[in-house]
Amino acid sequence: MATFALIHGGGGSARDWRLVVPELRRRGHDAVAVDLPVEDESAGLGDYADTVVKAVGDRPGLVVVGHSWGGFVAPLVCDRVRAELLVLVTAMIPAPGERPADWWDNTGWRPSDDGDDVDLFLQDVPPDLAADARAGTRRHSGTADGEPWPLREWPDVPTRFLLCRDDRFFTPAFMREVVRRRLGVTPDEIPGGHCPMLARPAELAERLIGYLG
């Protein structure tokens, strides 16, 4: 049995994973979705990672999963506790010393003009879930965004990247190049937009479990 530590993106919450958690448990695994302290002006990247570490405790077979902005936190968790696997789901990949606020320019990301946040993030999410996700968006403090990423190198843990082929926010061509340059691997791909945990929870759970093999 594996334990999946599920880390949400910027402005998100543990509720973003509420459909994936039962899918993982139904397949015989444990899952812990964590609320990062994103609204706390005093909390930095280390505090975010410590929140995840405290939530998972001493559960065995840890798989750390980071979505979107959670890519800055997931590797820090792997540096603090023993993890069997790190999975980034259409996530930001930090470089040593890089501030999250600088990632956009450093990677050459360009904003899309495809419309509002539903069009960019939630285009394939059922309308009721999309409305709930929008209503539950949390203010994300700028404190962690302004901190240099503290690791000198990527943690020594097997790492997989799952790219979303219809993502309008981190578009596939852009993300493939970032993954190649920063991780030196070819990403795996799944259909759908930026939030597969809401649009394709069963398929995402199957993908995550498939990495255990």
GROMACS .gro file of C-alpha atoms in nm:
model
  213
    1MET     CA    1   0.000   0.000   0.000
    2ALA     CA    2   0.125   0.345  -0.091
    3THR     CA    3   0.043   0.674   0.075
    4PHE     CA    4  -0.018   0.959  -0.169
    5ALA     CA    5   0.052   1.309  -0.032
    6LEU     CA    6  -0.153   1.538  -0.255
    7ILE     CA    7  -0.038   1.901  -0.277
    8HIS     CA    8  -0.263   2.161  -0.439
    9GLY     CA    9  -0.166   2.456  -0.656
   10GLY     CA   10  -0.172   2.831  -0.599
   11GLY     CA   11  -0.490   2.957  -0.436
   12GLY     CA   12  -0.619   2.601  -0.407
   13SER     CA   13  -0.699   2.375  -0.115
   14ALA     CA   14  -0.716   2.011  -0.013
   15ARG     CA   15  -1.069   2.007  -0.156
   16ASP     CA   16  -0.919   2.014  -0.505
   17TRP     CA   17  -0.831   1.646  -0.450
   18ARG     CA   18  -1.160   1.533  -0.296
   19LEU     CA   19  -1.252   1.318  -0.598
   20VAL     CA   20  -0.908   1.160  -0.630
   21VAL     CA   21  -0.875   1.057  -0.263
   22PRO     CA   22  -1.163   0.803  -0.272
   23GLU     CA   23  -1.042   0.672  -0.608
   24LEU     CA   24  -0.701   0.597  -0.459
   25ARG     CA   25  -0.850   0.442  -0.145
   26ARG     CA   26  -1.088   0.231  -0.350
   27ARG     CA   27  -0.782   0.084  -0.519
   28GLY     CA   28  -0.622  -0.012  -0.187
   29HIS     CA   29  -0.401   0.288  -0.113
   30ASP     CA   30  -0.399   0.572   0.139
   31ALA     CA   31  -0.420   0.940   0.045
   32VAL     CA   32  -0.368   1.262   0.236
   33ALA     CA   33  -0.471   1.591   0.076
   34VAL     CA   34  -0.312   1.887   0.251
   35ASP     CA   35  -0.418   2.249   0.296
   36LEU     CA   36  -0.105   2.460   0.252
   37PRO     CA   37  -0.099   2.778   0.468
   38VAL     CA   38  -0.122   2.999   0.160
   39GLU     CA   39  -0.318   3.274   0.334
   40ASP     CA   40  -0.067   3.310   0.617
   41GLU     CA   41   0.156   3.610   0.549
   42SER     CA   42   0.422   3.470   0.783
   43ALA     CA   43   0.443   3.129   0.612
   44GLY     CA   44   0.723   3.057   0.367
   45LEU     CA   45   0.817   2.763   0.148
   46GLY     CA   46   0.964   2.572   0.441
   47ASP     CA   47   0.642   2.613   0.637
   48TYR     CA   48   0.443   2.478   0.343
   49ALA     CA   49   0.665   2.170   0.325
   50ASP     CA   50   0.649   2.120   0.703
   51THR     CA   51   0.268   2.127   0.684
   52VAL     CA   52   0.274   1.835   0.441
   53VAL     CA   53   0.532   1.643   0.646
   54LYS     CA   54   0.320   1.682   0.960
   55ALA     CA   55   0.005   1.569   0.778
   56VAL     CA   56   0.158   1.245   0.643
   57GLY     CA   57   0.329   1.156   0.969
   58ASP     CA   58   0.494   0.815   0.959
   59ARG     CA   59   0.269   0.662   0.693
   60PRO     CA   60   0.458   0.411   0.476
   61GLY     CA   61   0.530   0.406   0.103
   62LEU     CA   62   0.511   0.781   0.051
   63VAL     CA   63   0.438   0.918  -0.298
   64VAL     CA   64   0.447   1.298  -0.311
   65VAL     CA   65   0.223   1.457  -0.576
   66GLY     CA   66   0.241   1.828  -0.658
   67HIS     CA   67   0.000   2.013  -0.887
   68SER     CA   68   0.080   2.344  -1.059
   69TRP     CA   69   0.234   2.585  -0.801
   70GLY     CA   70   0.265   2.286  -0.568
   71GLY     CA   71   0.569   2.190  -0.773
   72PHE     CA   72   0.768   2.431  -0.557
   73VAL     CA   73   0.663   2.245  -0.242
   74ALA     CA   74   0.665   1.877  -0.339
   75PRO     CA   75   1.045   1.841  -0.380
   76LEU     CA   76   1.098   2.011  -0.041
   77VAL     CA   77   0.882   1.744   0.119
   78CYS     CA   78   1.097   1.477  -0.047
   79ASP     CA   79   1.404   1.644   0.102
   80ARG     CA   80   1.256   1.620   0.452
   81VAL     CA   81   1.114   1.267   0.459
   82ARG     CA   82   1.175   0.939   0.283
   83ALA     CA   83   0.965   0.926  -0.034
   84GLU     CA   84   0.943   0.645  -0.283
   85LEU     CA   85   0.834   0.867  -0.571
   86LEU     CA   86   0.772   1.228  -0.668
   87VAL     CA   87   0.502   1.304  -0.927
   88LEU     CA   88   0.451   1.651  -1.074
   89VAL     CA   89   0.112   1.706  -1.238
   90THR     CA   90   0.129   1.996  -1.488
   91ALA     CA   91   0.346   2.162  -1.225
   92MET     CA   92   0.606   2.433  -1.197
   93ILE     CA   93   0.959   2.290  -1.181
   94PRO     CA   94   1.186   2.505  -0.962
   95ALA     CA   95   1.556   2.564  -1.006
   96PRO     CA   96   1.796   2.609  -0.712
   97GLY     CA   97   1.770   2.959  -0.570
   98GLU     CA   98   1.479   3.055  -0.793
   99ARG     CA   99   1.193   3.255  -0.648
  100PRO     CA  100   0.848   3.134  -0.754
  101ALA     CA  101   0.775   3.491  -0.862
  102ASP     CA  102   1.065   3.474  -1.109
  103TRP     CA  103   0.974   3.134  -1.255
  104TRP     CA  104   0.744   3.282  -1.517
  105ASP     CA  105   1.007   3.502  -1.681
  106ASN     CA  106   1.286   3.249  -1.630
  107THR     CA  107   1.097   2.978  -1.818
  108GLY     CA  108   0.961   3.206  -2.090
  109TRP     CA  109   0.597   3.149  -1.994
  110ARG     CA  110   0.353   3.378  -2.171
  111PRO     CA  111  -0.004   3.442  -2.056
  112SER     CA  112  -0.283   3.312  -2.273
  113ASP     CA  113  -0.562   3.526  -2.410
  114ASP     CA  114  -0.805   3.233  -2.417
  115GLY     CA  115  -1.048   3.394  -2.172
  116ASP     CA  116  -1.128   3.392  -1.802
  117ASP     CA  117  -1.013   3.147  -1.537
  118VAL     CA  118  -1.277   2.890  -1.636
  119ASP     CA  119  -1.143   2.888  -1.992
  120LEU     CA  120  -0.781   2.869  -1.875
  121PHE     CA  121  -0.803   2.629  -1.582
  122LEU     CA  122  -1.138   2.453  -1.580
  123GLN     CA  123  -1.255   2.416  -1.940
  124ASP     CA  124  -1.324   2.043  -1.908
  125VAL     CA  125  -1.443   2.041  -1.546
  126PRO     CA  126  -1.819   1.983  -1.495
  127PRO     CA  127  -1.992   2.320  -1.442
  128ASP     CA  128  -2.096   2.252  -1.083
  129LEU     CA  129  -1.744   2.151  -0.986
  130ALA     CA  130  -1.597   2.448  -1.174
  131ALA     CA  131  -1.827   2.688  -0.989
  132ASP     CA  132  -1.734   2.527  -0.657
  133ALA     CA  133  -1.364   2.551  -0.740
  134ARG     CA  134  -1.395   2.919  -0.824
  135ALA     CA  135  -1.589   2.990  -0.507
  136GLY     CA  136  -1.329   2.808  -0.297
  137THR     CA  137  -1.025   2.993  -0.433
  138ARG     CA  138  -0.807   3.122  -0.150
  139ARG     CA  139  -0.591   3.433  -0.141
  140HIS     CA  140  -0.231   3.331  -0.193
  141SER     CA  141   0.017   3.532   0.015
  142GLY     CA  142   0.318   3.669  -0.168
  143THR     CA  143   0.562   3.567   0.106
  144ALA     CA  144   0.655   3.226  -0.035
  145ASP     CA  145   0.654   3.364  -0.390
  146GLY     CA  146   0.936   3.599  -0.293
  147GLU     CA  147   1.159   3.335  -0.133
  148PRO     CA  148   1.446   3.164  -0.316
  149TRP     CA  149   1.385   2.792  -0.356
  150PRO     CA  150   1.621   2.655  -0.089
  151LEU     CA  151   1.749   2.326  -0.234
  152ARG     CA  152   2.087   2.319  -0.407
  153GLU     CA  153   1.984   2.026  -0.623
  154TRP     CA  154   1.684   1.810  -0.703
  155PRO     CA  155   1.610   1.556  -0.429
  156ASP     CA  156   1.739   1.204  -0.484
  157VAL     CA  157   1.401   1.043  -0.553
  158PRO     CA  158   1.253   0.900  -0.875
  159THR     CA  159   1.053   1.176  -1.044
  160ARG     CA  160   0.775   1.159  -1.301
  161PHE     CA  161   0.601   1.446  -1.479
  162LEU     CA  162   0.242   1.420  -1.600
  163LEU     CA  163   0.154   1.676  -1.865
  164CYS     CA  164  -0.204   1.767  -1.962
  165ARG     CA  165  -0.237   1.774  -2.341
  166ASP     CA  166  -0.524   2.027  -2.348
  167ASP     CA  167  -0.385   2.258  -2.078
  168ARG     CA  168  -0.443   2.622  -2.175
  169PHE     CA  169  -0.246   2.766  -1.883
  170PHE     CA  170   0.074   2.559  -1.907
  171THR     CA  171   0.045   2.470  -2.273
  172PRO     CA  172   0.189   2.133  -2.384
  173ALA     CA  173   0.465   2.268  -2.609
  174PHE     CA  174   0.583   2.508  -2.340
  175MET     CA  175   0.571   2.246  -2.066
  176ARG     CA  176   0.750   1.977  -2.268
  177GLU     CA  177   1.044   2.213  -2.314
  178VAL     CA  178   1.052   2.314  -1.946
  179VAL     CA  179   1.048   1.948  -1.841
  180ARG     CA  180   1.326   1.865  -2.086
  181ARG     CA  181   1.546   2.151  -1.971
  182ARG     CA  182   1.489   2.126  -1.600
  183LEU     CA  183   1.439   1.755  -1.537
  184GLY     CA  184   1.602   1.604  -1.844
  185VAL     CA  185   1.313   1.361  -1.898
  186THR     CA  186   1.024   1.316  -2.138
  187PRO     CA  187   0.692   1.386  -1.964
  188ASP     CA  188   0.404   1.145  -1.962
  189GLU     CA  189   0.080   1.284  -2.101
  190ILE     CA  190  -0.288   1.269  -2.016
  191PRO     CA  191  -0.583   1.426  -2.202
  192GLY     CA  192  -0.755   1.727  -2.055
  193GLY     CA  193  -0.695   2.069  -1.908
  194HIS     CA  194  -0.508   2.211  -1.610
  195CYS     CA  195  -0.713   2.044  -1.334
  196PRO     CA  196  -0.732   1.668  -1.403
  197MET     CA  197  -0.810   1.600  -1.036
  198LEU     CA  198  -1.152   1.757  -1.097
  199ALA     CA  199  -1.206   1.666  -1.462
  200ARG     CA  200  -1.061   1.312  -1.469
  201PRO     CA  201  -1.017   1.190  -1.111
  202ALA     CA  202  -1.040   0.816  -1.185
  203GLU     CA  203  -0.798   0.839  -1.476
  204LEU     CA  204  -0.557   1.048  -1.272
  205ALA     CA  205  -0.572   0.798  -0.985
  206GLU     CA  206  -0.497   0.514  -1.227
  207ARG     CA  207  -0.199   0.706  -1.365
  208LEU     CA  208  -0.061   0.771  -1.018
  209ILE     CA  209  -0.098   0.410  -0.913
  210GLY     CA  210   0.052   0.298  -1.243
  211TYR     CA  211   0.377   0.469  -1.147
  212LEU     CA  212   0.414   0.230  -0.855
  213GLY     CA  213   0.483  -0.057  -1.091
   0.00000   0.00000   0.00000
